[in-house]
Each structure stands twice: as structure tokens, then as C-alpha cells.
């Protein structure tokens, strides 16, 4: 079993829709989590950090449930520009960043 | 400023060539990373430097040789690569505070093609 797992996707949603991604982790010692978005042939860009129960930034909300060991990312009012791959990353300690496989999102006009 | 820079953006090399990838950050971060990323896969860790010392080598073939000249710079020397080494090579950095709450920032990557 992989240490960080994500919804396989792809998610194809219409503009304006709300979409949620789930990410589960197996290492209960994980300290913090991150959502990155990655556009095709570009680098991962930090979208949100999650240290405690959750975080919100505009249309994006991340929730962390340590008891169930999952993190979710909710995107409201999807835009065409939200189309990307979303990577869930856990930090177990210091330099140990563990990547999930990513979930691809396509927002359709 | 959360910028990590990488040069070159693109590199095409033959299997007998020697080339180097360069990475720089000025955020005062003390951990720097090299990742390799193939299409439709997440980044795969290759090396980690912490306080200019190599702390993690993920069993990377010796044709890849990392170097950390100082706390702001990270190089990856390439020699006798194979076509399957063609990929996006990403550099990243983080504070390395030791508290498990550090954030990684990525450079734009070098797209490497080995002929």
C-alpha cells in the first residue's frame, strides 16, 4: 500500500461546479500536508498548506482529519484555469516529503 | 520571495555527453532536493542535501552526480545517460527546520532529452 493515495481521476466537471478530491495517508506520524497543482510540463506550485484541521483560501478549502487519516481539497465555482493535476503531499519529518500519485482535473466550458 | 531558479530550461544531450543542471535559491533554505518526473507520474526523489551535506540518495545510478557548492546552489552532473533518463528534472528547497512543518518550493525544472 502506498503511503499517500489519491482519487484516481480524471475528474471532468463543468465550469462553476464544485469538486472535491480526497487523499489518504498511512503514516500517522505525518506532521503536515500540502496540496500542489501542476500544469502540464510545468513544476508543482503550492496551492495550500494544511497543518491543523483545515485551511481556506478563496474558492479552495482543505480539510484534515487525523483520526481517519485523510485530507480533502474542495474547489468551489470551478474555472477553466483550474484544470491541472493536483498532488497531495505529506511531510513526515524534516526532509521526508511523500507524494501521492496526483489527480487530474479537467474543467469543461 | 519564494523563487527557485533552474538552468537550463531544456537540454538535449547524447549518451556520451557530460552536462550539468543548476539550481539556485535565495530563501535561506537549508535543504535542497533533486527530483525526476516522468509524464503522468508524481515527482520521484533522487537526492536531498541538508546543510550542504548529502543526506538522502535514493539509490540513484552513478551517472547522476549531485553537488552542493554552498547553501544556495545545487548542481546535478550528468554523464553517460540513457534514453530512459529523459524526463523533467525538478529542484526544490525547504527550510529544514526539523519540525515537520516545512514547505517545499519547486523550480521550473529542466526538461532533459537523451538521444
JSON list of C-alpha atoms in Angstrom, two decimals:
[
{"chain": "A", "resi": 1, "resn": "UNK", "atom": "CA", "xyz": [0.00, 0.00, 0.00]},
{"chain": "A", "resi": 2, "resn": "UNK", "atom": "CA", "xyz": [1.34, 3.42, -0.96]},
{"chain": "A", "resi": 3, "resn": "UNK", "atom": "CA", "xyz": [1.95, 5.89, 1.85]},
{"chain": "A", "resi": 4, "resn": "UNK", "atom": "CA", "xyz": [-0.16, 8.62, 0.22]},
{"chain": "A", "resi": 5, "resn": "UNK", "atom": "CA", "xyz": [-3.06, 7.71, -2.04]},
{"chain": "A", "resi": 6, "resn": "UNK", "atom": "CA", "xyz": [-5.40, 9.87, -4.05]},
{"chain": "A", "resi": 7, "resn": "UNK", "atom": "CA", "xyz": [-8.60, 9.54, -6.03]},
{"chain": "A", "resi": 8, "resn": "UNK", "atom": "CA", "xyz": [-7.53, 8.13, -9.38]},
{"chain": "A", "resi": 9, "resn": "UNK", "atom": "CA", "xyz": [-9.46, 10.62, -11.51]},
{"chain": "A", "resi": 10, "resn": "UNK", "atom": "CA", "xyz": [-9.63, 12.06, -14.05]},
{"chain": "A", "resi": 11, "resn": "UNK", "atom": "CA", "xyz": [-12.37, 14.40, -12.89]},
{"chain": "A", "resi": 12, "resn": "UNK", "atom": "CA", "xyz": [-14.22, 16.13, -15.71]},
{"chain": "A", "resi": 13, "resn": "UNK", "atom": "CA", "xyz": [-16.50, 18.86, -14.38]},
{"chain": "A", "resi": 14, "resn": "UNK", "atom": "CA", "xyz": [-18.37, 21.79, -15.95]},
{"chain": "A", "resi": 15, "resn": "UNK", "atom": "CA", "xyz": [-17.37, 25.35, -15.20]},
{"chain": "A", "resi": 16, "resn": "UNK", "atom": "CA", "xyz": [-18.92, 26.57, -11.99]},
{"chain": "A", "resi": 17, "resn": "UNK", "atom": "CA", "xyz": [-19.14, 23.13, -10.43]},
{"chain": "A", "resi": 18, "resn": "UNK", "atom": "CA", "xyz": [-17.86, 22.20, -7.00]},
{"chain": "A", "resi": 19, "resn": "UNK", "atom": "CA", "xyz": [-15.38, 19.35, -6.96]},
{"chain": "A", "resi": 20, "resn": "UNK", "atom": "CA", "xyz": [-13.73, 17.53, -4.08]},
{"chain": "A", "resi": 21, "resn": "UNK", "atom": "CA", "xyz": [-10.60, 15.41, -4.03]},
{"chain": "A", "resi": 22, "resn": "UNK", "atom": "CA", "xyz": [-9.66, 13.02, -1.28]},
{"chain": "A", "resi": 23, "resn": "UNK", "atom": "CA", "xyz": [-6.21, 11.94, -0.20]},
{"chain": "A", "resi": 24, "resn": "UNK", "atom": "CA", "xyz": [-5.46, 9.25, 2.38]},
{"chain": "A", "resi": 25, "resn": "UNK", "atom": "CA", "xyz": [-2.21, 8.62, 4.17]},
{"chain": "A", "resi": 26, "resn": "UNK", "atom": "CA", "xyz": [-0.94, 5.60, 6.05]},
{"chain": "A", "resi": 27, "resn": "UNK", "atom": "CA", "xyz": [1.78, 7.13, 8.24]},
{"chain": "A", "resi": 28, "resn": "UNK", "atom": "CA", "xyz": [0.12, 8.51, 11.36]},
{"chain": "A", "resi": 29, "resn": "UNK", "atom": "CA", "xyz": [3.33, 10.36, 12.19]},
{"chain": "A", "resi": 30, "resn": "UNK", "atom": "CA", "xyz": [2.81, 12.71, 9.25]},
{"chain": "A", "resi": 31, "resn": "UNK", "atom": "CA", "xyz": [3.09, 16.26, 10.51]},
{"chain": "A", "resi": 32, "resn": "UNK", "atom": "CA", "xyz": [1.77, 18.42, 7.74]},
{"chain": "A", "resi": 33, "resn": "UNK", "atom": "CA", "xyz": [0.20, 18.18, 4.33]},
{"chain": "A", "resi": 34, "resn": "UNK", "atom": "CA", "xyz": [0.21, 20.18, 1.16]},
{"chain": "A", "resi": 35, "resn": "UNK", "atom": "CA", "xyz": [-1.81, 20.47, -1.98]},
{"chain": "A", "resi": 36, "resn": "UNK", "atom": "CA", "xyz": [0.14, 21.40, -5.10]},
{"chain": "A", "resi": 37, "resn": "UNK", "atom": "CA", "xyz": [-1.26, 21.99, -8.54]},
{"chain": "A", "resi": 38, "resn": "UNK", "atom": "CA", "xyz": [0.81, 21.02, -11.52]},
{"chain": "A", "resi": 39, "resn": "UNK", "atom": "CA", "xyz": [0.09, 22.14, -15.06]},
{"chain": "A", "resi": 40, "resn": "UNK", "atom": "CA", "xyz": [1.23, 20.01, -17.96]},
{"chain": "A", "resi": 41, "resn": "UNK", "atom": "CA", "xyz": [5.03, 20.15, -18.37]},
{"chain": "A", "resi": 42, "resn": "UNK", "atom": "CA", "xyz": [5.39, 22.67, -15.52]},
{"chain": "A", "resi": 43, "resn": "UNK", "atom": "CA", "xyz": [6.58, 22.46, -11.94]},
{"chain": "A", "resi": 44, "resn": "UNK", "atom": "CA", "xyz": [4.31, 21.77, -8.95]},
{"chain": "A", "resi": 45, "resn": "UNK", "atom": "CA", "xyz": [3.08, 25.01, -7.43]},
{"chain": "A", "resi": 46, "resn": "UNK", "atom": "CA", "xyz": [1.97, 25.23, -3.83]},
{"chain": "A", "resi": 47, "resn": "UNK", "atom": "CA", "xyz": [-1.76, 25.70, -3.52]},
{"chain": "A", "resi": 48, "resn": "UNK", "atom": "CA", "xyz": [-2.32, 25.20, 0.17]},
{"chain": "A", "resi": 49, "resn": "UNK", "atom": "CA", "xyz": [-0.61, 24.01, 3.34]},
{"chain": "A", "resi": 50, "resn": "UNK", "atom": "CA", "xyz": [-2.58, 22.07, 5.96]},
{"chain": "A", "resi": 51, "resn": "UNK", "atom": "CA", "xyz": [-1.17, 21.78, 9.48]},
{"chain": "A", "resi": 52, "resn": "UNK", "atom": "CA", "xyz": [-4.20, 21.51, 11.73]},
{"chain": "A", "resi": 53, "resn": "UNK", "atom": "CA", "xyz": [-7.82, 20.83, 10.91]},
{"chain": "A", "resi": 54, "resn": "UNK", "atom": "CA", "xyz": [-8.01, 22.80, 7.71]},
{"chain": "A", "resi": 55, "resn": "UNK", "atom": "CA", "xyz": [-7.32, 25.84, 5.65]},
{"chain": "A", "resi": 56, "resn": "UNK", "atom": "CA", "xyz": [-9.29, 28.06, 3.31]},
{"chain": "A", "resi": 57, "resn": "UNK", "atom": "CA", "xyz": [-8.13, 30.36, 0.55]},
{"chain": "A", "resi": 58, "resn": "UNK", "atom": "CA", "xyz": [-10.79, 31.88, -1.64]},
{"chain": "A", "resi": 59, "resn": "UNK", "atom": "CA", "xyz": [-12.50, 29.13, -3.61]},
{"chain": "A", "resi": 60, "resn": "UNK", "atom": "CA", "xyz": [-10.24, 26.44, -2.15]},
{"chain": "A", "resi": 61, "resn": "UNK", "atom": "CA", "xyz": [-10.78, 24.65, 1.14]},
{"chain": "A", "resi": 62, "resn": "UNK", "atom": "CA", "xyz": [-8.63, 21.89, 2.57]},
{"chain": "A", "resi": 63, "resn": "UNK", "atom": "CA", "xyz": [-9.73, 19.72, 5.48]},
{"chain": "A", "resi": 64, "resn": "UNK", "atom": "CA", "xyz": [-7.54, 17.40, 7.52]},
{"chain": "A", "resi": 65, "resn": "UNK", "atom": "CA", "xyz": [-9.00, 14.51, 9.51]},
{"chain": "A", "resi": 66, "resn": "UNK", "atom": "CA", "xyz": [-6.18, 12.94, 11.53]},
{"chain": "A", "resi": 67, "resn": "UNK", "atom": "CA", "xyz": [-8.43, 10.30, 13.10]},
{"chain": "A", "resi": 68, "resn": "UNK", "atom": "CA", "xyz": [-9.37, 8.93, 9.68]},
{"chain": "A", "resi": 69, "resn": "UNK", "atom": "CA", "xyz": [-6.05, 9.90, 8.10]},
{"chain": "A", "resi": 70, "resn": "UNK", "atom": "CA", "xyz": [-7.38, 11.77, 5.13]},
{"chain": "A", "resi": 71, "resn": "UNK", "atom": "CA", "xyz": [-7.12, 15.21, 3.64]},
{"chain": "A", "resi": 72, "resn": "UNK", "atom": "CA", "xyz": [-9.63, 16.69, 1.24]},
{"chain": "A", "resi": 73, "resn": "UNK", "atom": "CA", "xyz": [-9.48, 19.59, -1.20]},
{"chain": "A", "resi": 74, "resn": "UNK", "atom": "CA", "xyz": [-12.69, 21.33, -2.20]},
{"chain": "A", "resi": 75, "resn": "UNK", "atom": "CA", "xyz": [-12.78, 23.65, -5.18]},
{"chain": "A", "resi": 76, "resn": "UNK", "atom": "CA", "xyz": [-15.87, 25.81, -5.50]},
{"chain": "A", "resi": 77, "resn": "UNK", "atom": "CA", "xyz": [-17.04, 27.61, -8.64]},
{"chain": "A", "resi": 78, "resn": "UNK", "atom": "CA", "xyz": [-14.53, 25.80, -10.86]},
{"chain": "A", "resi": 79, "resn": "UNK", "atom": "CA", "xyz": [-12.78, 27.83, -13.53]},
{"chain": "A", "resi": 80, "resn": "UNK", "atom": "CA", "xyz": [-11.28, 26.61, -16.77]},
{"chain": "A", "resi": 81, "resn": "UNK", "atom": "CA", "xyz": [-7.91, 27.67, -15.35]},
{"chain": "A", "resi": 82, "resn": "UNK", "atom": "CA", "xyz": [-8.31, 25.16, -12.50]},
{"chain": "A", "resi": 83, "resn": "UNK", "atom": "CA", "xyz": [-7.64, 22.33, -14.98]},
{"chain": "A", "resi": 84, "resn": "UNK", "atom": "CA", "xyz": [-4.44, 20.71, -13.74]},
{"chain": "A", "resi": 85, "resn": "UNK", "atom": "CA", "xyz": [-3.12, 17.75, -11.79]},
{"chain": "A", "resi": 86, "resn": "UNK", "atom": "CA", "xyz": [-3.48, 18.11, -8.03]},
{"chain": "A", "resi": 87, "resn": "UNK", "atom": "CA", "xyz": [-0.79, 16.50, -5.91]},
{"chain": "A", "resi": 88, "resn": "UNK", "atom": "CA", "xyz": [-1.29, 15.63, -2.27]},
{"chain": "A", "resi": 89, "resn": "UNK", "atom": "CA", "xyz": [1.97, 15.65, -0.30]},
{"chain": "A", "resi": 90, "resn": "UNK", "atom": "CA", "xyz": [2.67, 14.62, 3.28]},
{"chain": "A", "resi": 91, "resn": "UNK", "atom": "CA", "xyz": [5.62, 15.67, 5.38]},
{"chain": "A", "resi": 92, "resn": "UNK", "atom": "CA", "xyz": [6.53, 13.01, 7.89]},
{"chain": "A", "resi": 93, "resn": "UNK", "atom": "CA", "xyz": [9.52, 14.77, 9.33]},
{"chain": "A", "resi": 94, "resn": "UNK", "atom": "CA", "xyz": [12.00, 17.30, 8.10]},
{"chain": "A", "resi": 95, "resn": "UNK", "atom": "CA", "xyz": [13.05, 16.37, 4.59]},
{"chain": "A", "resi": 96, "resn": "UNK", "atom": "CA", "xyz": [10.70, 13.44, 4.15]},
{"chain": "A", "resi": 97, "resn": "UNK", "atom": "CA", "xyz": [8.04, 14.64, 1.70]},
{"chain": "A", "resi": 98, "resn": "UNK", "atom": "CA", "xyz": [5.82, 11.88, 0.32]},
{"chain": "A", "resi": 99, "resn": "UNK", "atom": "CA", "xyz": [3.85, 12.46, -2.86]},
{"chain": "A", "resi": 100, "resn": "UNK", "atom": "CA", "xyz": [0.56, 10.97, -3.84]},
{"chain": "A", "resi": 101, "resn": "UNK", "atom": "CA", "xyz": [0.11, 9.93, -7.48]},
{"chain": "A", "resi": 102, "resn": "UNK", "atom": "CA", "xyz": [-1.95, 13.02, -8.32]},
{"chain": "A", "resi": 103, "resn": "UNK", "atom": "CA", "xyz": [-5.49, 13.57, -9.51]},
{"chain": "A", "resi": 104, "resn": "UNK", "atom": "CA", "xyz": [-6.19, 15.12, -12.87]},
{"chain": "A", "resi": 105, "resn": "UNK", "atom": "CA", "xyz": [-8.94, 17.71, -13.13]},
{"chain": "A", "resi": 106, "resn": "UNK", "atom": "CA", "xyz": [-10.44, 18.97, -16.37]},
{"chain": "A", "resi": 107, "resn": "UNK", "atom": "CA", "xyz": [-12.91, 21.85, -16.12]},
{"chain": "A", "resi": 108, "resn": "UNK", "atom": "CA", "xyz": [-15.06, 21.93, -19.23]},
{"chain": "A", "resi": 109, "resn": "UNK", "atom": "CA", "xyz": [-16.74, 25.00, -20.77]},
{"chain": "B", "resi": 1, "resn": "UNK", "atom": "CA", "xyz": [10.28, 35.76, -2.44]},
{"chain": "B", "resi": 2, "resn": "UNK", "atom": "CA", "xyz": [9.70, 32.04, -2.87]},
{"chain": "B", "resi": 3, "resn": "UNK", "atom": "CA", "xyz": [11.68, 31.58, -6.04]},
{"chain": "B", "resi": 4, "resn": "UNK", "atom": "CA", "xyz": [13.82, 28.65, -7.03]},
{"chain": "B", "resi": 5, "resn": "UNK", "atom": "CA", "xyz": [15.58, 29.05, -10.36]},
{"chain": "B", "resi": 6, "resn": "UNK", "atom": "CA", "xyz": [16.89, 26.32, -12.62]},
{"chain": "B", "resi": 7, "resn": "UNK", "atom": "CA", "xyz": [19.04, 26.35, -15.74]},
{"chain": "B", "resi": 8, "resn": "UNK", "atom": "CA", "xyz": [18.86, 25.34, -18.46]},
{"chain": "B", "resi": 9, "resn": "UNK", "atom": "CA", "xyz": [15.14, 25.10, -19.19]},
{"chain": "B", "resi": 10, "resn": "UNK", "atom": "CA", "xyz": [15.71, 22.50, -21.89]},
{"chain": "B", "resi": 11, "resn": "UNK", "atom": "CA", "xyz": [18.66, 20.22, -22.55]},
{"chain": "B", "resi": 12, "resn": "UNK", "atom": "CA", "xyz": [19.27, 17.71, -25.31]},
{"chain": "B", "resi": 13, "resn": "UNK", "atom": "CA", "xyz": [22.30, 15.50, -24.93]},
{"chain": "B", "resi": 14, "resn": "UNK", "atom": "CA", "xyz": [23.82, 12.41, -26.41]},
{"chain": "B", "resi": 15, "resn": "UNK", "atom": "CA", "xyz": [24.63, 9.34, -24.38]},
{"chain": "B", "resi": 16, "resn": "UNK", "atom": "CA", "xyz": [28.35, 10.18, -24.32]},
{"chain": "B", "resi": 17, "resn": "UNK", "atom": "CA", "xyz": [27.97, 13.81, -23.29]},
{"chain": "B", "resi": 18, "resn": "UNK", "atom": "CA", "xyz": [28.66, 15.38, -19.92]},
{"chain": "B", "resi": 19, "resn": "UNK", "atom": "CA", "xyz": [26.35, 18.17, -18.83]},
{"chain": "B", "resi": 20, "resn": "UNK", "atom": "CA", "xyz": [25.22, 19.84, -15.62]},
{"chain": "B", "resi": 21, "resn": "UNK", "atom": "CA", "xyz": [21.92, 21.12, -14.31]},
{"chain": "B", "resi": 22, "resn": "UNK", "atom": "CA", "xyz": [21.95, 24.09, -11.97]},
{"chain": "B", "resi": 23, "resn": "UNK", "atom": "CA", "xyz": [19.58, 25.22, -9.25]},
{"chain": "B", "resi": 24, "resn": "UNK", "atom": "CA", "xyz": [19.63, 28.30, -7.04]},
{"chain": "B", "resi": 25, "resn": "UNK", "atom": "CA", "xyz": [17.52, 29.65, -4.20]},
{"chain": "B", "resi": 26, "resn": "UNK", "atom": "CA", "xyz": [17.89, 32.73, -2.01]},
{"chain": "B", "resi": 27, "resn": "UNK", "atom": "CA", "xyz": [15.27, 31.98, 0.62]},
{"chain": "B", "resi": 28, "resn": "UNK", "atom": "CA", "xyz": [17.83, 30.89, 3.20]},
{"chain": "B", "resi": 29, "resn": "UNK", "atom": "CA", "xyz": [16.60, 27.32, 2.91]},
{"chain": "B", "resi": 30, "resn": "UNK", "atom": "CA", "xyz": [19.00, 24.68, 4.16]},
{"chain": "B", "resi": 31, "resn": "UNK", "atom": "CA", "xyz": [17.53, 21.63, 2.41]},
{"chain": "B", "resi": 32, "resn": "UNK", "atom": "CA", "xyz": [17.67, 21.22, -1.35]},
{"chain": "B", "resi": 33, "resn": "UNK", "atom": "CA", "xyz": [16.28, 18.39, -3.44]},
{"chain": "B", "resi": 34, "resn": "UNK", "atom": "CA", "xyz": [16.54, 16.84, -6.88]},
{"chain": "B", "resi": 35, "resn": "UNK", "atom": "CA", "xyz": [13.52, 15.08, -8.29]},
{"chain": "B", "resi": 36, "resn": "UNK", "atom": "CA", "xyz": [12.96, 13.27, -11.57]},
{"chain": "B", "resi": 37, "resn": "UNK", "atom": "CA", "xyz": [9.48, 13.33, -13.08]},
{"chain": "B", "resi": 38, "resn": "UNK", "atom": "CA", "xyz": [8.16, 11.26, -15.95]},
{"chain": "B", "resi": 39, "resn": "UNK", "atom": "CA", "xyz": [4.92, 12.07, -17.75]},
{"chain": "B", "resi": 40, "resn": "UNK", "atom": "CA", "xyz": [1.74, 11.43, -15.75]},
{"chain": "B", "resi": 41, "resn": "UNK", "atom": "CA", "xyz": [3.72, 10.40, -12.66]},
{"chain": "B", "resi": 42, "resn": "UNK", "atom": "CA", "xyz": [4.47, 12.32, -9.46]},
{"chain": "B", "resi": 43, "resn": "UNK", "atom": "CA", "xyz": [7.99, 13.62, -8.83]},
{"chain": "B", "resi": 44, "resn": "UNK", "atom": "CA", "xyz": [10.39, 10.89, -7.75]},
{"chain": "B", "resi": 45, "resn": "UNK", "atom": "CA", "xyz": [13.02, 11.86, -5.18]},
{"chain": "B", "resi": 46, "resn": "UNK", "atom": "CA", "xyz": [16.64, 11.43, -6.21]},
{"chain": "B", "resi": 47, "resn": "UNK", "atom": "CA", "xyz": [18.80, 13.34, -3.71]},
{"chain": "B", "resi": 48, "resn": "UNK", "atom": "CA", "xyz": [18.49, 15.56, -0.67]},
{"chain": "B", "resi": 49, "resn": "UNK", "atom": "CA", "xyz": [21.13, 17.91, 0.68]},
{"chain": "B", "resi": 50, "resn": "UNK", "atom": "CA", "xyz": [20.80, 19.24, 4.19]},
{"chain": "B", "resi": 51, "resn": "UNK", "atom": "CA", "xyz": [23.14, 21.99, 5.34]},
{"chain": "B", "resi": 52, "resn": "UNK", "atom": "CA", "xyz": [25.28, 21.32, 2.25]},
{"chain": "B", "resi": 53, "resn": "UNK", "atom": "CA", "xyz": [25.73, 17.64, 3.07]},
{"chain": "B", "resi": 54, "resn": "UNK", "atom": "CA", "xyz": [24.16, 14.80, 1.13]},
{"chain": "B", "resi": 55, "resn": "UNK", "atom": "CA", "xyz": [21.55, 13.30, 3.44]},
{"chain": "B", "resi": 56, "resn": "UNK", "atom": "CA", "xyz": [19.47, 11.14, 1.11]},
{"chain": "B", "resi": 57, "resn": "UNK", "atom": "CA", "xyz": [20.45, 9.26, -2.04]},
{"chain": "B", "resi": 58, "resn": "UNK", "atom": "CA", "xyz": [17.55, 7.18, -3.30]},
{"chain": "B", "resi": 59, "resn": "UNK", "atom": "CA", "xyz": [19.79, 4.55, -4.92]},
{"chain": "B", "resi": 60, "resn": "UNK", "atom": "CA", "xyz": [20.30, 6.75, -7.95]},
{"chain": "B", "resi": 61, "resn": "UNK", "atom": "CA", "xyz": [22.69, 5.40, -10.64]},
{"chain": "B", "resi": 62, "resn": "UNK", "atom": "CA", "xyz": [26.18, 6.89, -10.51]},
{"chain": "B", "resi": 63, "resn": "UNK", "atom": "CA", "xyz": [25.72, 8.53, -13.91]},
{"chain": "B", "resi": 64, "resn": "UNK", "atom": "CA", "xyz": [23.89, 11.20, -11.86]},
{"chain": "B", "resi": 65, "resn": "UNK", "atom": "CA", "xyz": [26.22, 13.05, -9.52]},
{"chain": "B", "resi": 66, "resn": "UNK", "atom": "CA", "xyz": [24.91, 15.80, -7.24]},
{"chain": "B", "resi": 67, "resn": "UNK", "atom": "CA", "xyz": [26.93, 18.64, -5.82]},
{"chain": "B", "resi": 68, "resn": "UNK", "atom": "CA", "xyz": [26.09, 21.39, -3.35]},
{"chain": "B", "resi": 69, "resn": "UNK", "atom": "CA", "xyz": [28.78, 24.10, -3.60]},
{"chain": "B", "resi": 70, "resn": "UNK", "atom": "CA", "xyz": [27.05, 26.28, -0.99]},
{"chain": "B", "resi": 71, "resn": "UNK", "atom": "CA", "xyz": [23.74, 26.66, 0.76]},
{"chain": "B", "resi": 72, "resn": "UNK", "atom": "CA", "xyz": [22.14, 28.48, -2.20]},
{"chain": "B", "resi": 73, "resn": "UNK", "atom": "CA", "xyz": [23.34, 26.31, -5.06]},
{"chain": "B", "resi": 74, "resn": "UNK", "atom": "CA", "xyz": [22.70, 22.76, -6.14]},
{"chain": "B", "resi": 75, "resn": "UNK", "atom": "CA", "xyz": [24.09, 21.07, -9.23]},
{"chain": "B", "resi": 76, "resn": "UNK", "atom": "CA", "xyz": [23.36, 17.77, -10.88]},
{"chain": "B", "resi": 77, "resn": "UNK", "atom": "CA", "xyz": [26.17, 16.46, -13.08]},
{"chain": "B", "resi": 78, "resn": "UNK", "atom": "CA", "xyz": [25.14, 14.11, -15.85]},
{"chain": "B", "resi": 79, "resn": "UNK", "atom": "CA", "xyz": [27.38, 11.64, -17.64]},
{"chain": "B", "resi": 80, "resn": "UNK", "atom": "CA", "xyz": [26.71, 8.67, -19.94]},
{"chain": "B", "resi": 81, "resn": "UNK", "atom": "CA", "xyz": [22.96, 8.94, -19.59]},
{"chain": "B", "resi": 82, "resn": "UNK", "atom": "CA", "xyz": [20.48, 6.57, -21.19]},
{"chain": "B", "resi": 83, "resn": "UNK", "atom": "CA", "xyz": [17.41, 7.49, -23.26]},
{"chain": "B", "resi": 84, "resn": "UNK", "atom": "CA", "xyz": [15.19, 6.34, -20.37]},
{"chain": "B", "resi": 85, "resn": "UNK", "atom": "CA", "xyz": [16.70, 9.15, -18.29]},
{"chain": "B", "resi": 86, "resn": "UNK", "atom": "CA", "xyz": [14.77, 11.64, -20.41]},
{"chain": "B", "resi": 87, "resn": "UNK", "atom": "CA", "xyz": [12.42, 13.42, -18.00]},
{"chain": "B", "resi": 88, "resn": "UNK", "atom": "CA", "xyz": [11.67, 16.68, -16.23]},
{"chain": "B", "resi": 89, "resn": "UNK", "atom": "CA", "xyz": [14.27, 17.30, -13.52]},
{"chain": "B", "resi": 90, "resn": "UNK", "atom": "CA", "xyz": [12.96, 19.40, -10.69]},
{"chain": "B", "resi": 91, "resn": "UNK", "atom": "CA", "xyz": [14.89, 21.16, -7.98]},
{"chain": "B", "resi": 92, "resn": "UNK", "atom": "CA", "xyz": [13.18, 22.09, -4.73]},
{"chain": "B", "resi": 93, "resn": "UNK", "atom": "CA", "xyz": [14.14, 23.66, -1.42]},
{"chain": "B", "resi": 94, "resn": "UNK", "atom": "CA", "xyz": [12.75, 23.82, 2.08]},
{"chain": "B", "resi": 95, "resn": "UNK", "atom": "CA", "xyz": [13.74, 25.41, 5.35]},
{"chain": "B", "resi": 96, "resn": "UNK", "atom": "CA", "xyz": [14.78, 22.14, 7.05]},
{"chain": "B", "resi": 97, "resn": "UNK", "atom": "CA", "xyz": [13.68, 23.38, 10.46]},
{"chain": "B", "resi": 98, "resn": "UNK", "atom": "CA", "xyz": [13.30, 19.83, 11.73]},
{"chain": "B", "resi": 99, "resn": "UNK", "atom": "CA", "xyz": [9.73, 20.45, 12.90]},
{"chain": "B", "resi": 100, "resn": "UNK", "atom": "CA", "xyz": [7.86, 18.66, 10.13]},
{"chain": "B", "resi": 101, "resn": "UNK", "atom": "CA", "xyz": [6.04, 21.80, 9.06]},
{"chain": "B", "resi": 102, "resn": "UNK", "atom": "CA", "xyz": [8.43, 22.92, 6.35]},
{"chain": "B", "resi": 103, "resn": "UNK", "atom": "CA", "xyz": [7.12, 23.76, 2.90]},
{"chain": "B", "resi": 104, "resn": "UNK", "atom": "CA", "xyz": [8.85, 22.73, -0.31]},
{"chain": "B", "resi": 105, "resn": "UNK", "atom": "CA", "xyz": [9.16, 25.17, -3.19]},
{"chain": "B", "resi": 106, "resn": "UNK", "atom": "CA", "xyz": [9.96, 23.95, -6.67]},
{"chain": "B", "resi": 107, "resn": "UNK", "atom": "CA", "xyz": [11.96, 25.42, -9.50]},
{"chain": "B", "resi": 108, "resn": "UNK", "atom": "CA", "xyz": [10.57, 25.42, -13.07]},
{"chain": "B", "resi": 109, "resn": "UNK", "atom": "CA", "xyz": [12.52, 22.31, -13.98]},
{"chain": "B", "resi": 110, "resn": "UNK", "atom": "CA", "xyz": [14.88, 21.27, -16.74]},
{"chain": "B", "resi": 111, "resn": "UNK", "atom": "CA", "xyz": [13.37, 19.17, -19.49]},
{"chain": "B", "resi": 112, "resn": "UNK", "atom": "CA", "xyz": [16.06, 16.69, -20.44]},
{"chain": "B", "resi": 113, "resn": "UNK", "atom": "CA", "xyz": [16.10, 14.64, -23.61]},
{"chain": "B", "resi": 114, "resn": "UNK", "atom": "CA", "xyz": [18.76, 11.98, -24.05]},
{"chain": "B", "resi": 115, "resn": "UNK", "atom": "CA", "xyz": [19.31, 10.82, -27.61]}
]
